[in-house]
Tab-separated table of N, CA and C in Angstrom:
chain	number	residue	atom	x	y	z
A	1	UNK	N	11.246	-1.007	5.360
A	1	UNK	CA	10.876	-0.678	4.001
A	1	UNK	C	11.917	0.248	3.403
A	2	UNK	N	12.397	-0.230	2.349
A	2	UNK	CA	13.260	0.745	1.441
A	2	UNK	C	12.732	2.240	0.301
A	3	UNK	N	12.493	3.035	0.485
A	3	UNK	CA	11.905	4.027	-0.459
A	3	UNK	C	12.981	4.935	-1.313
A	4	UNK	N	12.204	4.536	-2.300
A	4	UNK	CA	13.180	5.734	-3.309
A	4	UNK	C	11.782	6.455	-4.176
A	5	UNK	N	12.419	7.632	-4.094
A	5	UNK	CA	11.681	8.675	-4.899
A	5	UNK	C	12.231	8.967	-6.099
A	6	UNK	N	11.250	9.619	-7.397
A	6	UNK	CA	11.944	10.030	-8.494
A	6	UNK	C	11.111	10.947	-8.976
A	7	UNK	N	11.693	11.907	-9.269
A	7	UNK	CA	11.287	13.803	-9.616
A	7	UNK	C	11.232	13.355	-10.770
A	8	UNK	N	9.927	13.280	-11.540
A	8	UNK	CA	9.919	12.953	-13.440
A	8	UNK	C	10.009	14.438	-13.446
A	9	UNK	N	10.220	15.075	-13.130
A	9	UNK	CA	10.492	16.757	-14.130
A	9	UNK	C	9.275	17.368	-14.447
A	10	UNK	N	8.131	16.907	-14.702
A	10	UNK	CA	6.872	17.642	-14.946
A	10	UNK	C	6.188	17.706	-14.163
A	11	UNK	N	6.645	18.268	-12.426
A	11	UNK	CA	6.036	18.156	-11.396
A	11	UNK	C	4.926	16.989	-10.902
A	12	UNK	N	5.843	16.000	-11.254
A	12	UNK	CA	5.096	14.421	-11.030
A	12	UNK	C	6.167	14.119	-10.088
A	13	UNK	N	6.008	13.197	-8.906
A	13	UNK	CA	7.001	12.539	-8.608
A	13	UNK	C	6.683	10.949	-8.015
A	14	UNK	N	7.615	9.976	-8.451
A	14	UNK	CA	7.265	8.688	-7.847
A	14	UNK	C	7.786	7.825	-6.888
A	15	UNK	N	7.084	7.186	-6.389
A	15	UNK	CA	7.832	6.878	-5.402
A	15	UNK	C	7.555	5.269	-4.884
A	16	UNK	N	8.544	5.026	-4.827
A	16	UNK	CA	8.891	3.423	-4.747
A	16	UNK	C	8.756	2.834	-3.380
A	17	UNK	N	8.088	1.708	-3.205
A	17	UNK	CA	8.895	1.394	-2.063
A	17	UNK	C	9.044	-0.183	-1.931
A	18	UNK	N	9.596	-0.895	-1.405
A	18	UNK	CA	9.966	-2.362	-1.607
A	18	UNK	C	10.435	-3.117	0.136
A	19	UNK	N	10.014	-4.195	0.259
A	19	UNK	CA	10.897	-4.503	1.518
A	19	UNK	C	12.535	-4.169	1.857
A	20	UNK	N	13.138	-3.526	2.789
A	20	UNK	CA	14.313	-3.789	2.958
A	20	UNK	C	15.166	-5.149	2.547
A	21	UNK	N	16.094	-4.746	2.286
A	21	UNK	CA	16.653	-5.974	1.268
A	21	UNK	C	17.705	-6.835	3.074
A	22	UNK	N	17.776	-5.540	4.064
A	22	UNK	CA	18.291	-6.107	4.948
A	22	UNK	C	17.706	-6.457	6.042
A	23	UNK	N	16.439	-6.381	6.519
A	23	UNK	CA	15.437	-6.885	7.009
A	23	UNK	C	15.232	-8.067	7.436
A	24	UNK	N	14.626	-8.929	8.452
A	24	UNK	CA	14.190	-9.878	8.659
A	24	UNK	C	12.611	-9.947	8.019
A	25	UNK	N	12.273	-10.647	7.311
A	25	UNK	CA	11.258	-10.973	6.549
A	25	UNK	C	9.818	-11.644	7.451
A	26	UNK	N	8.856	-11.561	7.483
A	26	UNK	CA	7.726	-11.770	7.620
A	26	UNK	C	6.944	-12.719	7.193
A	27	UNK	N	5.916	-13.008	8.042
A	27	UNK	CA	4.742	-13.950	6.659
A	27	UNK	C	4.684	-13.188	5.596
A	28	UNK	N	4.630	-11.964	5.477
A	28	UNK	CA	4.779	-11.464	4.061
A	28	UNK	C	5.790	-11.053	3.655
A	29	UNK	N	6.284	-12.162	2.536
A	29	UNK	CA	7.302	-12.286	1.519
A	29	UNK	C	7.177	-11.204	0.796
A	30	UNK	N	6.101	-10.799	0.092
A	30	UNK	CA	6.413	-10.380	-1.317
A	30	UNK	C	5.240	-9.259	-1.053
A	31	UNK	N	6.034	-7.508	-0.787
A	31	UNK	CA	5.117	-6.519	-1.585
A	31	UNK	C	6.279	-5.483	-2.275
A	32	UNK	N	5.421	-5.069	-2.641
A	32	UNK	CA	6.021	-3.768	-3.528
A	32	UNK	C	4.601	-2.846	-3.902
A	33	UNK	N	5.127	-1.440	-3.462
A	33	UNK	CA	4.351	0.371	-4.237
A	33	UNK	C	4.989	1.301	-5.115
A	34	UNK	N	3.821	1.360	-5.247
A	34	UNK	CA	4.419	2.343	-6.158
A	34	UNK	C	2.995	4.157	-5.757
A	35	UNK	N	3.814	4.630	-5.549
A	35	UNK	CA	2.917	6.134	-5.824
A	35	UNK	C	2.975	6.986	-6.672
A	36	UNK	N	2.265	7.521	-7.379
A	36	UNK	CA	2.549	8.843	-8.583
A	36	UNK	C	2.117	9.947	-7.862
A	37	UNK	N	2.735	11.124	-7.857
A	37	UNK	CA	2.187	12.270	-6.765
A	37	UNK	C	1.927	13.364	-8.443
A	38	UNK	N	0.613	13.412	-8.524
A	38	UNK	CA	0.670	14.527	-9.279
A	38	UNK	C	-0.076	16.175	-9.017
A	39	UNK	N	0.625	17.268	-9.486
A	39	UNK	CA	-0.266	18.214	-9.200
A	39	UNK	C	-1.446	18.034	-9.802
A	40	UNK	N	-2.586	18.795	-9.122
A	40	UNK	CA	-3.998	19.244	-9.520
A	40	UNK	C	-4.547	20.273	-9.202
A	41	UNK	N	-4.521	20.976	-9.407
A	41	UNK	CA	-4.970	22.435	-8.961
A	41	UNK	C	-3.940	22.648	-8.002
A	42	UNK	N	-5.160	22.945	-6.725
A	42	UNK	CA	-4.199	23.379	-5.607
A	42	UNK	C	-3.924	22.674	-4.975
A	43	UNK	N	-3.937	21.523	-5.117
A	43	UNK	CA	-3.575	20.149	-4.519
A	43	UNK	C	-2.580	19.114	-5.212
A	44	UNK	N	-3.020	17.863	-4.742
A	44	UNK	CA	-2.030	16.565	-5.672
A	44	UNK	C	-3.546	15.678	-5.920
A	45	UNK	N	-3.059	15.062	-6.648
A	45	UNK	CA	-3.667	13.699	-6.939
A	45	UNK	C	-2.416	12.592	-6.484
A	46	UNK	N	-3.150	11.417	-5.712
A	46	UNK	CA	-2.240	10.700	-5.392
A	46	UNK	C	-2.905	9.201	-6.199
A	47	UNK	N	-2.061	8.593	-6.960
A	47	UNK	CA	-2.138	7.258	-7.114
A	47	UNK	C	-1.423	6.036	-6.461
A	48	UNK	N	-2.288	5.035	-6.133
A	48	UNK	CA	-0.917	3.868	-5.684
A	48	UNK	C	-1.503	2.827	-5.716
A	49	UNK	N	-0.304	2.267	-6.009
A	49	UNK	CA	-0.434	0.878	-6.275
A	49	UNK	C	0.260	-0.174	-5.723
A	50	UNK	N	-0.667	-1.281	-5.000
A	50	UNK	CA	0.283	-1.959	-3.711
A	50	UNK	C	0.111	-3.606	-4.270
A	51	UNK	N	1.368	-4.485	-4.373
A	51	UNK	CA	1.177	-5.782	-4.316
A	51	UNK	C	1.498	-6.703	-3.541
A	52	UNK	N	1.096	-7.576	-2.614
A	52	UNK	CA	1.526	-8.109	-1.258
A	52	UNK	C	1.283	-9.369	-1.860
A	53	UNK	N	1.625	-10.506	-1.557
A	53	UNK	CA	1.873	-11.759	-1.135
A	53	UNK	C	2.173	-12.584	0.002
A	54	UNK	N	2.175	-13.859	-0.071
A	54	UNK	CA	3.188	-14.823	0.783
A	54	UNK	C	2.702	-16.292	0.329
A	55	UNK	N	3.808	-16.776	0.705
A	55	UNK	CA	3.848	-18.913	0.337
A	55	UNK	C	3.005	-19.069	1.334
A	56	UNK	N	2.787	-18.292	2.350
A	56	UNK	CA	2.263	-19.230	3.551
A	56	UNK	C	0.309	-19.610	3.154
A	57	UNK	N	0.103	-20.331	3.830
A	57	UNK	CA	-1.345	-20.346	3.533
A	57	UNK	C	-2.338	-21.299	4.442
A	58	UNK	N	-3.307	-20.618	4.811
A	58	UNK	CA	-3.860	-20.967	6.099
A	58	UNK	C	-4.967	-21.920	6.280
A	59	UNK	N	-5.159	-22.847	7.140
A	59	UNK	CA	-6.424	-23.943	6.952
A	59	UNK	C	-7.458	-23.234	6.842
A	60	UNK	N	-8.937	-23.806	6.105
A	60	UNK	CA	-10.111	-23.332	6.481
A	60	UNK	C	-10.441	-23.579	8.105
A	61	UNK	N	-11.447	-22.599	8.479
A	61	UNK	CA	-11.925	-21.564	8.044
A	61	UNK	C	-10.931	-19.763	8.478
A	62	UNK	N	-9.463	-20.827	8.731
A	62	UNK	CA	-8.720	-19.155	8.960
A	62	UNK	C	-7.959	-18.683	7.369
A	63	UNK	N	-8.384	-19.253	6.423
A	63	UNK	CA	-7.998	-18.576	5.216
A	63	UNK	C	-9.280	-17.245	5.316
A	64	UNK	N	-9.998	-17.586	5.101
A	64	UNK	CA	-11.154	-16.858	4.687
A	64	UNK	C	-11.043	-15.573	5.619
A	65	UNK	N	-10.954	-15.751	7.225
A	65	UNK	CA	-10.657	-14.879	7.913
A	65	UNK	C	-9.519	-14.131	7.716
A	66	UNK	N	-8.410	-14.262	7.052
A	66	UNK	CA	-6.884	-14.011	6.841
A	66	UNK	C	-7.604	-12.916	5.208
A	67	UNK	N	-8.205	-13.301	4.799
A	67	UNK	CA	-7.710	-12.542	3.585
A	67	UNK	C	-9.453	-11.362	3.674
A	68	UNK	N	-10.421	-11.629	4.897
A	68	UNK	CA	-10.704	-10.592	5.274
A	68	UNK	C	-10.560	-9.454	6.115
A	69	UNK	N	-9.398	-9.550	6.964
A	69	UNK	CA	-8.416	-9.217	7.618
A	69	UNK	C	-7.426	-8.102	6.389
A	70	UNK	N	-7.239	-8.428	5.553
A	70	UNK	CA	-6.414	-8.452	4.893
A	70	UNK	C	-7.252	-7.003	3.742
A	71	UNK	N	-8.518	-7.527	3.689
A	71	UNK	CA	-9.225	-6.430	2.589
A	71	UNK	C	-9.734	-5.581	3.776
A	72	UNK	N	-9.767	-5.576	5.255
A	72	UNK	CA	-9.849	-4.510	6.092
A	72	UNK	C	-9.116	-3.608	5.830
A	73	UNK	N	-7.605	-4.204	6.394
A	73	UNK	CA	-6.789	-3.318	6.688
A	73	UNK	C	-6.508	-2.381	5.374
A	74	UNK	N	-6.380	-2.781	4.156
A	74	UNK	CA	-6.438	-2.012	3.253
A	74	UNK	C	-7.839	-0.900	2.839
A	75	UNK	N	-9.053	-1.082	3.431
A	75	UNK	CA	-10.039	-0.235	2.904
A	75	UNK	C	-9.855	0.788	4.393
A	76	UNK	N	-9.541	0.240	5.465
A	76	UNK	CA	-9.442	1.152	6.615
A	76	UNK	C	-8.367	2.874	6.020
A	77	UNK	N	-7.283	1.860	5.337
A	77	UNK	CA	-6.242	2.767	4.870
A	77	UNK	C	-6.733	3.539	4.075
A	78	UNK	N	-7.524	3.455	3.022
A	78	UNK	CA	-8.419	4.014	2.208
A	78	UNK	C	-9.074	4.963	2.764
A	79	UNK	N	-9.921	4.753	3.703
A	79	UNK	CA	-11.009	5.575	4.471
A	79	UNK	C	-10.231	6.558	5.120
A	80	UNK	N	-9.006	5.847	6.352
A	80	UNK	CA	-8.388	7.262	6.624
A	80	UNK	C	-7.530	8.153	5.942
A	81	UNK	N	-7.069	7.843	4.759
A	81	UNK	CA	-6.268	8.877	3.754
A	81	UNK	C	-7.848	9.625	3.137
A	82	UNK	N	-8.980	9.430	2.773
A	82	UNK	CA	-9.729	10.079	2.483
A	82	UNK	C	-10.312	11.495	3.405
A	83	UNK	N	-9.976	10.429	4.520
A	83	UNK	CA	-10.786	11.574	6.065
A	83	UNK	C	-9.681	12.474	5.828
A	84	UNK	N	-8.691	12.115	5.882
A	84	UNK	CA	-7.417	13.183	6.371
A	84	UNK	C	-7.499	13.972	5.055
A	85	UNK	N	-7.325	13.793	4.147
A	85	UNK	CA	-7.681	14.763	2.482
A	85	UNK	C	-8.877	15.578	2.506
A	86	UNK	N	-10.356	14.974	2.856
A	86	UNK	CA	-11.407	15.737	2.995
A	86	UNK	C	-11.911	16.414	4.031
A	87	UNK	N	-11.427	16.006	5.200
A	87	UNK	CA	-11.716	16.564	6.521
A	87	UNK	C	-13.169	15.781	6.643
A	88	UNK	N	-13.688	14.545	6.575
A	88	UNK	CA	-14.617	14.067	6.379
A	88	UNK	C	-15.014	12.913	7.243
């Protein structure tokens, strides 16, 4: 993964990230993030925003399994950035 960051100046900062352009590529072709880190009190607020793809595409009934697989791994990520933020 390639990351670039950018300091907007009003103690915001963003941050990019994209597949390596030199990489060997994956079933997944196509993501790209983005994060906004902003202050909030005594903390940040974090936003992000993730888009994944791929051409590939799977017979029934392993589509269905593939793209619940798929809304796991992303709410898992969810849950543990929450635990680790709230101690929860």
């Amino acid at each position: 993964t390639a990351v670039e960051s950018l300091d907007l100046g009003d103690g915001r900062v963003a941050v990019r990230y994209d597949p390596a352009p030199w990489a060997r590529t994956t079933g997944v072709s196509l993501y790209r993030g983005l994060l906004l880190v902003e202050p909030d009190g005594d903390g940040s607020l974090v936003t992000e925003v993730i888009v994944f793809g791929t051409p590939l595409s799977a017979p029934p009934p392993f589509d269905k399994l593939l793209k619940n697989l798929v809304y796991d791994t992303f709410r898992h990520r969810a849950t543990n950035l929450w635990k680790r933020a709230y101690g929860v």
